[in-house]
Amino acid sequence: MYKISERTIEKLRQTKSIVFFTGAGISAESGIPIFRGKDGIWNKLKPEELANFDAFMRNPEMVWEWYKHRKQIIKESQPNAAHKTIAEFQKYLPEVVVVTQNIDNLHRRAGSKIVYELHGNIERNYCINCHKFYTEDFELTDKIPTCECGGLIRPDVVWFGEYLPEDQLGASEKAAKSCNVFFVVGTSAVVYPAASLIYTAKENSAYLIEVNIEETEVSRLMNESYFGKAGEILPEFLEAYKKDCR
Ligand code: BV8
Ligand code: ZN
């Protein structure tokens, strides 16, 4: 049981627009490994070796090996209570925006309607030559998926050194500027420009609430931090909201 503070309930009561800024930690309870920290996937493999275009051109087979592995895990995973709670908030508030760094599509699968994907979506793939898109059902059997035009097919995710999709980042910045409450859920907040949205929300004097199993480099910016699992804490916010604000 987590005690949600009176201040938080007061803020939720007054809010019209909430942004949930999420990272890999929100999908941890769905069985999807996080990136950093003791069980992070990047402990074993370095991002430089995998999540960047040069690595892909040097060794497409190895990079595809990693993404096929992650696609499999994501395919077998389900949205957890944290994703579902965020979707349920939509029943009570006029504007619930999800800004996610995750590529696992779990927010949409949980029922969230406004979802901005800053780093792409692993269920989408495209040819680097003719930009033909291949959705989830395309054959992953080949070691190196190749387009009918002969070009290499890559996952539609943002690698290090690549620009974020302008429309997603622009809409996320707009939401961070106009929301009353900005949740920061399950992110180490070390990747930019995604993490800069936290500062944008702060400058817009949104009420910042962090949900994480441990302190992060942005905990000092928060109005309140709740330490524990997102799948356990987020439902408590909704319970408190329904009890006090309905
Ligand atoms: C860019 C998609 C402009 C792929 C990802 C050199 C050249 C260019 C740029 C840079 C450079 N040096 C640095 C940069 C900037 C770089 C960056 O930020 N690097 C960092 C690491 C220092 N950024 C970029 O490159 C970006 N592009 O800047 O372009 C540009 C262009 C050209 C030239 C110059 C500039 C692109 C960044 C996007 C990279 N792609 N992913 C894929 O997923 O395969 S990043 C990757 O990290 C994921 O998207 C992930 O979501 C994201 C952030 O990590 P988190 O989500 O926070 O996950 P993490 O594991 O770190 O933390 C999990 C948290 O959850 C922890 O705090 C844990 O405590 C908590 N937790 C765990 N369990 C739970 C929990 N919390 C609650 N409940 C639980 N149960
Ligand atoms: Zn092609």
PDB file of C-alpha atoms and ligand atoms in Angstrom, residues 23-25 28-29 34-36 42 51 66-67 70 101-103 119 157-164 186-193 211-214 216 228-230, ligand 1:
ATOM      1  CA  GLY A  23      10.888   4.745 -19.953  1.00  0.00           C
ATOM      2  CA  ALA A  24      11.888   1.094 -19.945  1.00  0.00           C
ATOM      3  CA  GLY A  25      11.077   0.727 -16.223  1.00  0.00           C
ATOM      4  CA  ALA A  28       9.913  -4.135 -16.611  1.00  0.00           C
ATOM      5  CA  GLU A  29       6.921  -5.822 -14.914  1.00  0.00           C
ATOM      6  CA  ILE A  34      15.492  -2.431 -18.924  1.00  0.00           C
ATOM      7  CA  PHE A  35      18.637  -0.890 -20.440  1.00  0.00           C
ATOM      8  CA  ARG A  36      20.753   0.243 -17.526  1.00  0.00           C
ATOM      9  CA  TRP A  42      23.255  -2.829 -22.037  1.00  0.00           C
ATOM     10  CA  ALA A  51      21.767   0.774 -31.327  1.00  0.00           C
ATOM     11  CA  TRP A  66      19.407  -8.337 -30.970  1.00  0.00           C
ATOM     12  CA  TYR A  67      16.198  -6.857 -32.356  1.00  0.00           C
ATOM     13  CA  ARG A  70      13.652  -8.166 -28.311  1.00  0.00           C
ATOM     14  CA  GLN A 101      10.909   6.421 -24.913  1.00  0.00           C
ATOM     15  CA  ASN A 102       9.856   2.792 -25.237  1.00  0.00           C
ATOM     16  CA  ILE A 103       9.498   1.023 -28.565  1.00  0.00           C
ATOM     17  CA  HIS A 119      12.311   6.520 -30.125  1.00  0.00           C
ATOM     18  CA  VAL A 157      13.627   2.881 -34.012  1.00  0.00           C
ATOM     19  CA  VAL A 158      15.809   5.926 -33.261  1.00  0.00           C
ATOM     20  CA  TRP A 159      19.447   4.906 -32.849  1.00  0.00           C
ATOM     21  CA  PHE A 160      22.127   6.906 -31.060  1.00  0.00           C
ATOM     22  CA  GLY A 161      23.211   9.858 -33.165  1.00  0.00           C
ATOM     23  CA  GLU A 162      19.873   9.890 -35.018  1.00  0.00           C
ATOM     24  CA  TYR A 163      17.247  12.621 -34.820  1.00  0.00           C
ATOM     25  CA  LEU A 164      13.969  11.914 -33.080  1.00  0.00           C
ATOM     26  CA  GLY A 186      10.481   4.211 -14.960  1.00  0.00           C
ATOM     27  CA  THR A 187      13.244   6.191 -16.590  1.00  0.00           C
ATOM     28  CA  SER A 188      16.864   6.854 -15.665  1.00  0.00           C
ATOM     29  CA  ALA A 189      16.485  10.140 -17.574  1.00  0.00           C
ATOM     30  CA  VAL A 190      19.982   9.938 -19.087  1.00  0.00           C
ATOM     31  CA  VAL A 191      19.009   9.919 -22.768  1.00  0.00           C
ATOM     32  CA  TYR A 192      18.582  13.235 -24.586  1.00  0.00           C
ATOM     33  CA  PRO A 193      16.755  15.080 -26.050  1.00  0.00           C
ATOM     34  CA  VAL A 211       7.701   6.913  -9.897  1.00  0.00           C
ATOM     35  CA  ASN A 212      10.821   4.744  -9.852  1.00  0.00           C
ATOM     36  CA  ILE A 213      12.284   1.867  -7.848  1.00  0.00           C
ATOM     37  CA  GLU A 214      15.276   4.061  -6.985  1.00  0.00           C
ATOM     38  CA  THR A 216      17.551   9.064 -10.385  1.00  0.00           C
ATOM     39  CA  GLY A 228       8.514   1.432  -5.738  1.00  0.00           C
ATOM     40  CA  LYS A 229       7.254  -0.534  -8.722  1.00  0.00           C
ATOM     41  CA  ALA A 230       5.202   1.421 -11.264  1.00  0.00           C
TER      42      ALA A 230
HETATM   43  C1  BV8 B   1      20.322  12.692 -30.827  1.00  0.00           C
HETATM   44  C2  BV8 B   1      15.794   3.176 -29.234  1.00  0.00           C
HETATM   45  C3  BV8 B   1      20.704  14.520 -32.274  1.00  0.00           C
HETATM   46  C4  BV8 B   1      16.543   2.021 -29.723  1.00  0.00           C
HETATM   47  C5  BV8 B   1      17.170   4.515 -27.730  1.00  0.00           C
HETATM   48  C6  BV8 B   1      26.916  11.730 -29.749  1.00  0.00           C
HETATM   49  C7  BV8 B   1      26.267  11.895 -30.972  1.00  0.00           C
HETATM   50  C8  BV8 B   1      24.910  12.147 -31.048  1.00  0.00           C
HETATM   51  C9  BV8 B   1      24.174  12.223 -29.899  1.00  0.00           C
HETATM   52  C10 BV8 B   1      24.810  12.025 -28.700  1.00  0.00           C
HETATM   53  C11 BV8 B   1      26.171  11.800 -28.587  1.00  0.00           C
HETATM   54  N1  BV8 B   1      26.515  11.662 -27.262  1.00  0.00           N
HETATM   55  C12 BV8 B   1      25.385  11.784 -26.517  1.00  0.00           C
HETATM   56  C13 BV8 B   1      24.373  12.023 -27.387  1.00  0.00           C
HETATM   57  C14 BV8 B   1      23.038  12.189 -27.065  1.00  0.00           C
HETATM   58  C15 BV8 B   1      22.448  10.774 -27.026  1.00  0.00           C
HETATM   59  C16 BV8 B   1      22.323  10.449 -25.559  1.00  0.00           C
HETATM   60  O1  BV8 B   1      21.436  10.970 -24.918  1.00  0.00           O
HETATM   61  N2  BV8 B   1      23.226   9.598 -25.043  1.00  0.00           N
HETATM   62  C17 BV8 B   1      23.176   9.320 -23.611  1.00  0.00           C
HETATM   63  C18 BV8 B   1      23.218   7.814 -23.366  1.00  0.00           C
HETATM   64  C19 BV8 B   1      24.335  10.064 -22.954  1.00  0.00           C
HETATM   65  N3  BV8 B   1      21.157  10.857 -27.681  1.00  0.00           N
HETATM   66  C20 BV8 B   1      21.033  10.524 -28.970  1.00  0.00           C
HETATM   67  O2  BV8 B   1      21.903  10.055 -29.660  1.00  0.00           O
HETATM   68  C21 BV8 B   1      19.656  10.793 -29.530  1.00  0.00           C
HETATM   69  N4  BV8 B   1      19.770  11.485 -30.781  1.00  0.00           N
HETATM   70  O3  BV8 B   1      20.806  13.275 -29.904  1.00  0.00           O
HETATM   71  O4  BV8 B   1      20.270  13.183 -32.109  1.00  0.00           O
HETATM   72  C22 BV8 B   1      22.012  14.416 -32.939  1.00  0.00           C
HETATM   73  C23 BV8 B   1      22.075  13.747 -34.148  1.00  0.00           C
HETATM   74  C24 BV8 B   1      23.306  13.690 -34.786  1.00  0.00           C
HETATM   75  C25 BV8 B   1      24.434  14.274 -34.199  1.00  0.00           C
HETATM   76  C26 BV8 B   1      24.324  14.925 -32.963  1.00  0.00           C
HETATM   77  C27 BV8 B   1      23.120  14.976 -32.326  1.00  0.00           C
HETATM   78  C28 BV8 B   1      18.915   9.486 -29.785  1.00  0.00           C
HETATM   79  C29 BV8 B   1      18.716   8.770 -28.475  1.00  0.00           C
HETATM   80  C30 BV8 B   1      17.778   7.575 -28.707  1.00  0.00           C
HETATM   81  C31 BV8 B   1      18.574   6.297 -28.609  1.00  0.00           C
HETATM   82  N5  BV8 B   1      17.662   5.182 -28.732  1.00  0.00           N
HETATM   83  N6  BV8 B   1      16.292   3.526 -27.909  1.00  0.00           N
HETATM   84  C32 BV8 B   1      16.201   0.782 -28.964  1.00  0.00           C
HETATM   85  O5  BV8 B   1      15.458   0.835 -27.955  1.00  0.00           O
HETATM   86  O6  BV8 B   1      16.699  -0.255 -29.398  1.00  0.00           O
HETATM   87  S1  BV8 B   1      17.614   4.938 -26.165  1.00  0.00           S
HETATM   88  C33 BV8 B   1      17.099   3.836 -24.998  1.00  0.00           C
HETATM   89  O7  BV8 B   1      17.300   4.528 -23.756  1.00  0.00           O
HETATM   90  C34 BV8 B   1      15.636   3.465 -24.973  1.00  0.00           C
HETATM   91  O8  BV8 B   1      14.805   4.226 -25.819  1.00  0.00           O
HETATM   92  C35 BV8 B   1      15.275   3.754 -23.533  1.00  0.00           C
HETATM   93  O9  BV8 B   1      13.939   3.951 -23.328  1.00  0.00           O
HETATM   94  C36 BV8 B   1      16.050   4.993 -23.372  1.00  0.00           C
HETATM   95  C37 BV8 B   1      16.156   5.610 -22.039  1.00  0.00           C
HETATM   96  O10 BV8 B   1      16.420   4.622 -21.101  1.00  0.00           O
HETATM   97  P1  BV8 B   1      15.268   4.370 -19.994  1.00  0.00           P
HETATM   98  O11 BV8 B   1      13.979   4.190 -20.704  1.00  0.00           O
HETATM   99  O12 BV8 B   1      15.358   5.434 -18.980  1.00  0.00           O
HETATM  100  O13 BV8 B   1      15.694   2.965 -19.453  1.00  0.00           O
HETATM  101  P2  BV8 B   1      16.824   2.673 -18.357  1.00  0.00           P
HETATM  102  O14 BV8 B   1      17.070   1.204 -18.376  1.00  0.00           O
HETATM  103  O15 BV8 B   1      17.958   3.629 -18.534  1.00  0.00           O
HETATM  104  O16 BV8 B   1      16.127   3.061 -16.974  1.00  0.00           O
HETATM  105  C38 BV8 B   1      15.038   2.275 -16.504  1.00  0.00           C
HETATM  106  C39 BV8 B   1      14.566   2.964 -15.234  1.00  0.00           C
HETATM  107  O17 BV8 B   1      13.414   2.268 -14.750  1.00  0.00           O
HETATM  108  C40 BV8 B   1      15.592   2.952 -14.122  1.00  0.00           C
HETATM  109  O18 BV8 B   1      15.642   4.238 -13.530  1.00  0.00           O
HETATM  110  C41 BV8 B   1      15.038   1.914 -13.114  1.00  0.00           C
HETATM  111  O19 BV8 B   1      15.339   2.274 -11.777  1.00  0.00           O
HETATM  112  C42 BV8 B   1      13.561   2.057 -13.358  1.00  0.00           C
HETATM  113  N7  BV8 B   1      12.754   0.858 -13.081  1.00  0.00           N
HETATM  114  C43 BV8 B   1      13.097  -0.443 -13.269  1.00  0.00           C
HETATM  115  N8  BV8 B   1      12.047  -1.249 -12.940  1.00  0.00           N
HETATM  116  C44 BV8 B   1      11.026  -0.416 -12.560  1.00  0.00           C
HETATM  117  C45 BV8 B   1      11.471   0.924 -12.643  1.00  0.00           C
HETATM  118  N9  BV8 B   1      10.686   1.974 -12.319  1.00  0.00           N
HETATM  119  C46 BV8 B   1       9.426   1.707 -11.904  1.00  0.00           C
HETATM  120  N10 BV8 B   1       8.920   0.447 -11.795  1.00  0.00           N
HETATM  121  C47 BV8 B   1       9.688  -0.624 -12.118  1.00  0.00           C
HETATM  122  N11 BV8 B   1       9.173  -1.867 -11.993  1.00  0.00           N
END
